[in-house]
Short mmCIF file of C-alpha atoms in Angstrom, two decimals:
data_model
loop_
_atom_site.label_atom_id
_atom_site.label_comp_id
_atom_site.label_asym_id
_atom_site.label_seq_id
_atom_site.Cartn_x
_atom_site.Cartn_y
_atom_site.Cartn_z
CA MET A 1 0.00 0.00 0.00
CA LEU A 2 1.14 3.49 -0.64
CA GLY A 3 2.27 5.44 2.36
CA GLU A 4 1.90 9.16 2.80
CA GLY A 5 4.92 10.86 1.30
CA GLU A 6 6.85 13.39 3.29
CA LYS A 7 5.56 16.81 2.47
CA THR A 8 7.72 18.95 4.66
CA PRO A 9 11.23 17.59 4.97
CA LYS A 10 12.58 18.25 8.43
CA ARG A 11 16.07 19.46 8.98
CA VAL A 12 17.66 17.22 11.57
CA HIS A 13 21.27 17.51 10.45
CA SER A 14 22.94 20.84 10.11
CA TYR A 15 26.25 19.31 9.06
CA GLY A 16 27.24 17.96 5.68
CA PHE A 17 26.10 14.72 4.19
CA PHE A 18 29.54 13.26 3.67
CA GLY A 19 30.41 10.42 5.96
CA VAL A 20 26.78 9.60 6.67
CA THR A 21 26.20 6.02 5.66
CA THR A 22 22.63 5.60 6.78
CA LEU A 23 19.70 6.81 4.76
CA HIS A 24 17.54 7.52 7.76
CA VAL A 25 18.76 11.11 8.07
CA LYS A 26 16.44 13.81 6.86
CA LEU A 27 18.25 16.35 4.74
CA ASP A 28 16.77 19.71 4.02
CA GLU A 29 16.10 20.58 0.41
CA LYS A 30 19.19 22.77 -0.02
CA GLN A 31 21.55 20.15 1.36
CA LEU A 32 19.94 17.47 -0.74
CA LEU A 33 20.24 19.53 -3.89
CA GLN A 34 23.90 20.29 -3.22
CA GLU A 35 24.69 16.62 -2.75
CA LEU A 36 22.69 15.62 -5.82
CA LYS A 37 24.66 18.06 -7.92
CA LYS A 38 27.86 16.51 -6.60
CA GLY A 39 26.58 13.14 -7.84
CA ASN A 40 26.22 11.66 -4.36
CA ARG A 41 24.56 8.25 -4.71
CA LEU A 42 23.20 8.23 -1.17
CA ALA A 43 21.57 11.59 -1.76
CA PHE A 44 19.91 10.25 -4.88
CA GLU A 45 18.66 7.21 -3.01
CA HIS A 46 17.34 9.54 -0.34
CA LEU A 47 15.52 11.55 -3.01
CA VAL A 48 13.93 8.40 -4.43
CA LYS A 49 12.76 7.22 -1.02
CA ARG A 50 11.39 10.63 -0.15
CA TYR A 51 9.37 11.29 -3.27
CA GLN A 52 8.62 8.06 -5.11
CA HIS A 53 5.30 7.45 -3.34
CA ARG A 54 3.94 10.84 -4.24
CA LEU A 55 5.12 10.73 -7.83
CA LEU A 56 3.71 7.25 -8.20
CA SER A 57 0.33 8.46 -6.97
CA ILE A 58 0.29 11.35 -9.45
CA ALA A 59 1.29 9.17 -12.40
CA CYS A 60 -1.17 6.48 -11.41
CA GLY A 61 -3.99 8.98 -10.98
CA ILE A 62 -3.46 10.43 -14.43
CA THR A 63 -2.68 7.27 -16.38
CA LEU A 64 -4.81 4.88 -14.30
CA ASP A 65 -2.28 2.30 -15.32
CA ARG A 66 -0.19 0.59 -12.68
CA GLU A 67 2.64 -0.68 -14.87
CA GLU A 68 2.96 2.55 -16.75
CA SER A 69 3.07 4.58 -13.55
CA LEU A 70 6.04 2.56 -12.38
CA GLU A 71 7.79 3.21 -15.70
CA ILE A 72 7.01 6.91 -15.58
CA VAL A 73 8.38 7.37 -12.08
CA GLN A 74 11.55 5.55 -13.08
CA ASP A 75 11.86 7.91 -16.07
CA VAL A 76 11.28 10.93 -13.85
CA PHE A 77 14.16 10.03 -11.56
CA MET A 78 16.43 9.34 -14.50
CA ARG A 79 15.62 12.76 -15.94
CA VAL A 80 16.31 14.32 -12.58
CA HIS A 81 19.64 12.54 -12.44
CA GLN A 82 20.58 13.70 -15.91
CA ASN A 83 19.36 17.28 -15.58
CA ILE A 84 20.03 18.10 -11.95
CA HIS A 85 22.84 20.47 -13.00
CA THR A 86 20.37 22.60 -14.92
CA PHE A 87 17.98 22.83 -11.98
CA ARG A 88 18.40 26.31 -10.48
CA GLY A 89 16.38 25.72 -7.36
CA GLU A 90 13.87 28.48 -8.11
CA SER A 91 11.09 26.06 -7.26
CA SER A 92 11.19 23.07 -4.93
CA LEU A 93 12.53 19.74 -6.12
CA MET A 94 9.06 18.24 -5.73
CA SER A 95 7.49 20.96 -7.91
CA TRP A 96 10.05 20.25 -10.59
CA MET A 97 9.58 16.49 -10.40
CA ARG A 98 5.81 16.91 -10.32
CA ILE A 99 5.89 18.83 -13.60
CA ILE A 100 8.08 16.14 -15.18
CA THR A 101 5.70 13.45 -13.92
CA VAL A 102 2.64 15.22 -15.30
CA ASN A 103 4.33 15.84 -18.65
CA LEU A 104 5.42 12.23 -18.97
CA SER A 105 1.98 11.01 -17.96
CA LEU A 106 0.38 13.20 -20.61
CA ASN A 107 2.97 12.34 -23.27
CA TRP A 108 1.06 11.47 -26.43
CA LYS A 109 3.20 8.46 -27.24
CA ARG A 110 2.34 6.90 -23.89
CA LYS A 111 -1.31 7.81 -24.42
CA TRP A 112 -1.33 5.84 -27.64
CA LEU A 113 0.11 2.79 -25.99
CA ARG A 114 -2.30 3.14 -23.11
CA ARG A 115 -5.31 3.44 -25.40
CA PHE A 116 -4.32 0.23 -27.11
CA ARG A 117 -3.90 -1.57 -23.84
CA TRP A 118 -7.29 -0.34 -22.67
CA LYS A 119 -8.88 -1.29 -25.96
CA HIS A 120 -7.73 -4.86 -25.70
CA HIS A 121 -7.94 -5.32 -21.94
CA ASP A 122 -10.67 -4.12 -19.63
CA ILE A 123 -9.49 -1.50 -17.14
CA GLU A 124 -10.82 -3.69 -14.34
CA THR A 125 -8.53 -6.56 -15.18
CA GLU A 126 -5.38 -7.43 -13.36
CA ASP A 127 -2.87 -6.15 -15.91
CA GLY A 128 -2.41 -2.53 -15.16
CA GLY A 129 -5.93 -1.43 -14.26
CA ILE A 130 -6.00 0.48 -11.01
CA LEU A 131 -9.47 -0.30 -9.81
CA PRO A 132 -9.17 -1.28 -6.15
CA ASP A 133 -8.95 -4.91 -5.24
CA ALA A 134 -11.95 -6.01 -3.18
CA GLU A 135 -9.78 -8.11 -0.90
CA ASN A 136 -7.55 -5.20 -0.02
CA SER A 137 -10.05 -2.54 0.83
CA GLY A 138 -12.34 -1.95 3.79
CA GLU A 139 -10.97 -4.69 6.02
CA HIS A 140 -12.73 -3.48 9.15
CA GLU A 141 -16.20 -3.04 7.68
CA THR A 142 -19.11 -5.45 7.66
CA PRO A 143 -19.37 -7.51 4.46
CA GLU A 144 -22.51 -5.62 3.43
CA ALA A 145 -21.00 -2.17 4.02
CA LYS A 146 -17.83 -3.33 2.34
CA TYR A 147 -19.81 -4.45 -0.70
CA ILE A 148 -21.67 -1.13 -0.98
CA ASP A 149 -18.46 0.88 -0.55
CA ARG A 150 -16.74 -1.29 -3.08
CA GLN A 151 -19.52 -0.88 -5.62
CA LEU A 152 -19.53 2.88 -5.16
CA GLU A 153 -15.77 3.10 -5.38
CA GLN A 154 -15.75 1.05 -8.57
CA LYS A 155 -18.40 3.24 -10.11
CA ILE A 156 -16.49 6.41 -9.22
CA MET A 157 -13.21 5.01 -10.53
CA LYS A 158 -14.84 3.99 -13.80
CA ASN A 159 -16.11 7.51 -14.27
CA ILE A 160 -12.76 9.02 -13.32
CA ALA A 161 -11.30 6.89 -16.10
CA LEU A 162 -13.84 8.32 -18.53
CA MET A 163 -12.97 11.92 -17.70
CA PRO A 164 -11.03 13.96 -20.24
CA GLU A 165 -7.36 13.70 -19.33
CA LYS A 166 -6.91 17.43 -18.75
CA MET A 167 -9.78 17.42 -16.31
CA ARG A 168 -8.51 14.31 -14.56
CA THR A 169 -5.03 15.79 -14.21
CA VAL A 170 -6.39 18.81 -12.35
CA PHE A 171 -8.56 16.54 -10.21
CA VAL A 172 -5.59 14.30 -9.38
CA LEU A 173 -3.31 17.19 -8.44
CA LYS A 174 -5.99 18.50 -6.09
CA THR A 175 -7.03 15.16 -4.64
CA VAL A 176 -3.70 13.41 -4.37
CA GLU A 177 -1.33 16.32 -3.84
CA HIS A 178 -3.76 18.76 -2.18
CA LEU A 179 -2.30 21.63 -4.18
CA SER A 180 -3.88 25.07 -4.19
CA TYR A 181 -5.48 26.38 -7.38
CA GLU A 182 -2.48 28.64 -7.84
CA GLU A 183 -0.03 25.73 -7.55
CA ILE A 184 -2.04 23.59 -9.97
CA ALA A 185 -2.20 26.50 -12.40
CA GLN A 186 1.58 26.91 -12.23
CA THR A 187 2.21 23.19 -12.65
CA LEU A 188 0.00 22.93 -15.73
CA ASN A 189 0.62 26.43 -17.05
CA ILE A 190 -3.06 27.31 -17.08
CA LYS A 191 -5.17 30.00 -15.38
CA THR A 192 -6.53 29.58 -11.85
CA GLY A 193 -10.02 30.15 -13.23
CA THR A 194 -9.52 27.15 -15.50
CA VAL A 195 -8.42 25.08 -12.52
CA ARG A 196 -11.53 26.10 -10.60
CA SER A 197 -13.90 25.26 -13.44
CA ARG A 198 -12.17 21.98 -14.34
CA LEU A 199 -12.36 20.82 -10.75
CA HIS A 200 -15.99 21.77 -10.50
CA ASN A 201 -16.77 20.09 -13.82
CA ALA A 202 -14.94 16.96 -12.74
CA ARG A 203 -16.95 16.74 -9.54
CA GLN A 204 -20.21 17.46 -11.30
CA LEU A 205 -19.46 14.79 -13.87
CA LEU A 206 -18.88 12.26 -11.13
CA ALA A 207 -21.94 13.40 -9.19
CA GLU A 208 -24.12 13.02 -12.27
CA SER A 209 -22.75 9.57 -12.93
CA LEU A 210 -23.71 8.51 -9.41
CA ASN A 211 -27.31 9.46 -10.08
CA GLU A 212 -27.49 7.42 -13.28
CA MET B 1 -11.04 34.78 -3.95
CA LYS B 2 -14.27 34.08 -5.66
CA GLU B 3 -17.51 35.45 -4.34
CA THR B 4 -20.03 32.91 -3.19
CA ASN B 5 -23.26 32.52 -5.08
CA ARG B 6 -26.58 31.49 -3.71
CA ILE B 7 -28.99 29.50 -5.82
CA LYS B 8 -32.20 31.35 -6.49
CA LYS B 9 -35.14 28.98 -6.42
CA ASP B 10 -38.82 29.03 -5.70
CA SER B 11 -39.50 29.63 -2.06
CA ASN B 12 -41.86 26.63 -2.00
CA GLU B 13 -38.88 24.34 -2.65
CA SER B 14 -38.27 24.01 1.06
CA LEU B 15 -37.64 20.68 2.62
CA LEU B 16 -37.34 19.28 6.08
CA CYS B 17 -33.83 18.93 7.40
CA THR B 18 -33.80 15.45 8.84
CA ASP B 19 -31.14 16.16 11.47
CA SER B 20 -32.32 19.42 12.94
CA GLY B 21 -36.02 19.00 12.12
CA THR B 22 -36.12 22.55 10.83
CA LEU B 23 -37.20 23.74 7.42
CA CYS B 24 -34.37 24.20 5.01
CA ASN B 25 -34.99 26.88 2.47
CA GLN B 26 -33.17 26.16 -0.75
CA GLU B 27 -33.22 29.81 -1.63
CA SER B 28 -30.20 30.09 0.58
CA CYS B 29 -28.41 27.10 -0.95
CA TYR B 30 -25.00 27.57 -2.51
CA ASP B 31 -24.23 26.65 -6.08
CA THR B 32 -22.02 23.64 -6.70
CA MET B 33 -19.14 25.80 -7.94
CA THR B 34 -19.04 27.57 -4.57
CA ILE B 35 -19.26 24.27 -2.70
CA SER B 36 -16.42 22.93 -4.83
CA SER B 37 -14.29 25.99 -4.02
CA PHE B 38 -15.27 25.71 -0.35
CA ILE B 39 -14.02 22.11 -0.17
CA ASP B 40 -10.74 23.23 -1.69
CA GLY B 41 -10.37 26.10 0.77
CA GLU B 42 -10.43 28.61 -2.07
CA ILE B 43 -12.99 31.03 -0.68
CA SER B 44 -12.43 33.71 1.96
CA PRO B 45 -12.55 32.73 5.66
CA GLU B 46 -15.74 34.77 6.15
CA GLU B 47 -17.48 33.09 3.23
CA SER B 48 -16.20 29.74 4.36
CA GLU B 49 -17.74 30.32 7.79
CA GLU B 50 -21.07 31.20 6.15
CA VAL B 51 -21.02 28.01 4.08
CA LYS B 52 -20.18 25.95 7.17
CA ASN B 53 -23.13 27.42 9.06
CA HIS B 54 -25.37 26.73 6.12
CA LEU B 55 -24.17 23.12 5.88
CA ASP B 56 -25.16 22.55 9.51
CA ASN B 57 -28.78 23.10 8.51
CA CYS B 58 -28.99 22.03 4.90
CA PRO B 59 -28.97 18.31 4.03
CA VAL B 60 -29.02 19.09 0.31
CA CYS B 61 -25.75 21.01 0.31
CA ARG B 62 -24.28 18.61 2.84
CA GLN B 63 -25.00 15.74 0.47
CA VAL B 64 -23.18 17.57 -2.30
CA VAL B 65 -20.17 17.96 0.00
CA ASP B 66 -20.34 14.30 1.02
CA HIS B 67 -20.46 13.24 -2.62
CA TYR B 68 -17.49 15.42 -3.53
CA LEU B 69 -15.47 14.06 -0.63
CA SER B 70 -16.34 10.48 -1.54
CA PHE B 71 -14.78 11.01 -4.98
CA GLU B 72 -11.50 11.98 -3.38
CA LYS B 73 -11.66 9.00 -1.06
CA ALA B 74 -12.34 6.65 -3.97
CA LEU B 75 -9.43 7.92 -6.05
CA ASN B 76 -6.95 7.84 -3.18
CA SER B 77 -8.14 4.40 -2.16
CA GLY B 78 -7.95 3.16 -5.76
CA ILE B 79 -4.39 4.40 -6.14
CA ALA B 80 -3.28 3.15 -2.74
CA SER B 81 -4.63 -0.36 -3.24
CA SER B 82 -2.99 -0.77 -6.62
CA PHE B 83 0.53 -0.77 -5.18
CA LYS B 84 2.05 -2.98 -2.54
CA ASP B 85 5.15 -2.19 -0.48
CA GLN B 86 6.97 -4.77 -2.55
CA ASP B 87 6.21 -2.85 -5.78
CA VAL B 88 7.69 0.31 -4.33
CA LYS B 89 10.78 -1.55 -3.15
CA ILE B 90 11.26 -3.11 -6.59
CA LEU B 91 10.81 0.29 -8.22
CA GLN B 92 13.42 1.80 -5.92
CA ASN B 93 15.90 -0.96 -6.76
CA ARG B 94 15.20 -0.49 -10.47
CA ILE B 95 15.77 3.25 -10.23
CA MET B 96 19.02 2.84 -8.33
CA ALA B 97 20.26 0.17 -10.75
CA THR B 98 19.54 2.48 -13.70
CA HIS B 99 21.14 5.37 -11.83
CA ASP B 100 24.33 3.34 -11.33
CA LEU B 101 24.35 2.43 -15.00
CA TYR B 102 23.89 6.06 -16.03
CA ALA B 103 26.55 7.17 -13.57
CA LYS B 104 28.99 4.63 -15.04
CA LYS B 105 28.05 5.64 -18.56
CA GLY B 106 28.51 9.26 -17.59
CA ALA B 107 32.02 8.53 -16.31
CA ASP B 108 32.84 6.71 -19.56
CA LEU B 109 31.35 9.52 -21.58
CA ASN B 110 33.50 12.09 -19.82
CA GLY B 111 36.61 10.23 -20.99
CA ILE B 112 35.26 10.05 -24.54
CA GLN B 113 34.28 13.71 -24.48
CA ASN B 114 37.79 14.71 -23.43
CA LYS B 115 39.23 12.68 -26.31
CA ILE B 116 36.78 14.26 -28.75
CA ARG B 117 37.63 17.72 -27.46
CA SER B 118 41.34 17.18 -28.06
CA LYS B 119 40.58 15.83 -31.55
CA LEU B 120 38.37 18.82 -32.27
CA HIS B 121 41.15 21.15 -31.26
CA SER B 122 43.47 19.58 -33.81
CA ILE B 123 40.73 19.72 -36.48
CA LYS B 124 40.12 23.36 -35.62
CA ASP B 125 43.78 24.10 -36.07
CA PHE B 126 43.66 22.39 -39.47
CA ALA B 127 40.46 24.18 -40.48
CA SER B 128 41.84 27.57 -39.62
CA SER B 129 44.57 27.05 -42.19
CA SER B 130 42.48 25.52 -44.98
CA ILE B 131 39.43 26.01 -47.19
CA PHE B 132 37.22 25.81 -44.06
CA SER B 133 38.36 29.28 -43.26
CA LEU B 134 36.33 30.60 -46.22
CA PRO B 135 33.92 33.43 -45.34
CA LYS B 136 30.63 32.44 -43.65
CA ILE B 137 28.60 33.57 -46.66
CA TYR B 138 29.79 30.55 -48.66
CA LEU B 139 28.60 28.20 -45.97
CA GLN B 140 25.19 29.88 -45.95
CA ILE B 141 24.92 29.63 -49.74
CA ALA B 142 25.85 25.94 -49.64
CA SER B 143 23.21 25.27 -46.94
CA LEU B 144 20.52 27.06 -48.94
CA ALA B 145 21.40 25.10 -52.07
CA ALA B 146 21.18 21.83 -50.16
CA ILE B 147 17.74 22.74 -48.77
CA ILE B 148 16.43 23.67 -52.25
CA ILE B 149 17.72 20.42 -53.80
CA LEU B 150 16.24 18.31 -51.01
CA SER B 151 12.89 20.11 -51.24
CA ILE B 152 12.67 19.56 -55.01
CA THR B 153 13.49 15.86 -54.56
CA ALA B 154 10.89 15.45 -51.83
CA LEU B 155 8.17 17.22 -53.84
CA ARG B 156 8.86 15.04 -56.86
CA ASP B 157 8.55 11.92 -54.70
CA ILE B 158 5.19 13.06 -53.34
CA THR B 159 3.75 13.78 -56.79
CA ASP B 160 4.94 10.38 -58.01
CA VAL B 161 2.99 8.50 -55.39
CA ASN B 162 -0.16 6.94 -56.86
CA ALA B 163 -2.31 7.22 -53.79
CA PRO B 164 -3.02 10.82 -52.94
CA MET B 165 -2.19 12.11 -49.48
CA GLN B 166 -5.86 12.53 -48.62
CA SER B 167 -6.59 8.85 -48.98
CA VAL B 168 -3.67 8.06 -46.70
CA MET B 169 -5.06 10.43 -44.09
CA ALA B 170 -8.56 9.03 -44.44
CA GLN B 171 -7.58 5.50 -43.65
CA SER B 172 -9.26 3.75 -40.80
CA SER B 173 -7.81 3.90 -37.33
CA PRO B 174 -5.01 1.50 -36.41
CA SER B 175 -5.89 -1.81 -34.84
CA ALA B 176 -2.71 -2.79 -33.01
CA ILE B 177 0.75 -1.66 -32.09
CA VAL B 178 3.33 -3.81 -33.83
CA THR B 179 6.28 -2.45 -31.95
CA SER B 180 7.51 0.60 -30.16
CA VAL B 181 11.13 1.69 -29.98
CA ASN B 182 12.13 4.26 -27.41
CA GLY B 183 15.36 6.15 -27.97
CA ASP B 184 17.07 8.90 -26.02
CA ILE B 185 16.30 11.55 -28.62
CA SER B 186 13.31 10.17 -30.47
CA SER B 187 10.88 7.29 -30.42
CA VAL B 188 8.99 5.30 -33.01
CA ILE B 189 5.69 3.46 -32.85
CA ILE B 190 4.75 1.09 -35.65
CA LEU B 191 1.01 0.57 -35.86
CA GLU B 192 -0.86 -2.01 -37.87
CA THR B 193 -3.75 -0.53 -39.84
CA GLU B 194 -6.52 -2.28 -41.70
CA ASP B 195 -5.74 -1.02 -45.20
CA THR B 196 -2.01 -0.63 -45.01
CA HIS B 197 -0.10 -3.08 -42.91
CA HIS B 198 2.03 -0.62 -41.04
CA THR B 199 2.00 3.02 -40.15
CA ILE B 200 5.04 4.53 -38.55
CA ILE B 201 4.73 7.33 -36.08
CA TRP B 202 7.96 9.08 -35.29
CA TYR B 203 8.12 11.12 -32.16
CA GLN B 204 10.82 13.49 -31.06
CA GLU B 205 11.17 14.51 -27.45
CA VAL B 206 11.10 18.26 -27.05
#
């Protein structure tokens, strides 16, 4: 199961990263960036551990494809590794990686491949579909309540899958990352008004589908 | 911040609030856009307080909020249940293995780059004392000539083709991906179509 990613890295070490062999230290962003630019492997591993959950959630929310999300996140970290020297630190590392993740998830080449996979395999099937597994969810509920929740969840997820990708991307950034309208607008290079209306439309679309 | 909007409806559209037992007048209900912004914390604190007070007495608006929140729960739950700890661990190992490979390749590349640089220096020295030192205008003329020749050749090829371009564009949608090759600079997808066996899509990363 996905854990909650760290959102606010705590600074527990004021000294340098050299000589530290454990990965349990929490570096602040500036220290981490410095070490990444030096090519420090431990720093990179630290970066992966810190952000992979969150990036995976974003990619998965947009693509709704488990296998592809794993590939995308791997690609994101490789791009970070290759381009870290060009990163000026004007935004946070997470903002930068989030933009890369969104762009890769919306990459048209991947969309083509995804469409083909979806065409030939139902989204509910085991190979890549992200609809929740009945056995894994709602362990503490009564069987009846679990069934109702499961049915509702499935219905919602099906309709999320049917949403236009641009709308879903905004919905995912709000729901998974809890970004403000301003942050979403910056990430996607759109206006805050567009974010507001896309989110509202997404919710209305889902609400209408529940009444069908 | 956006101003809140109340829905204007007939005053006889009142209904009994099941919790409080009081009449809920839908004239005072908020539109769904405002409720959506309220959930996201994108309205002013004063307006937010007003909406909260309204929600305490209005089952209709509260149901809208509950629905909206259930969508978030469903998505987060769907994402969370599609990955196990093991998947994340495997992904991490994969990333680090690729990182190590890139790091090694990078070290190798540095050596090659240094060699190339020294070679380029010697070529530069040679060029500065040869025909390559001709004025830039000749280079521009040569480039222009090459572009014109290539354009003429390409146009002739297009006009020679029996099937017009329109019919190629109008072909039915592809039915399967034959193969996909991903490169560092560009990628290619070969699709199987009904009328022509293969269609190649070339994609260049920007």
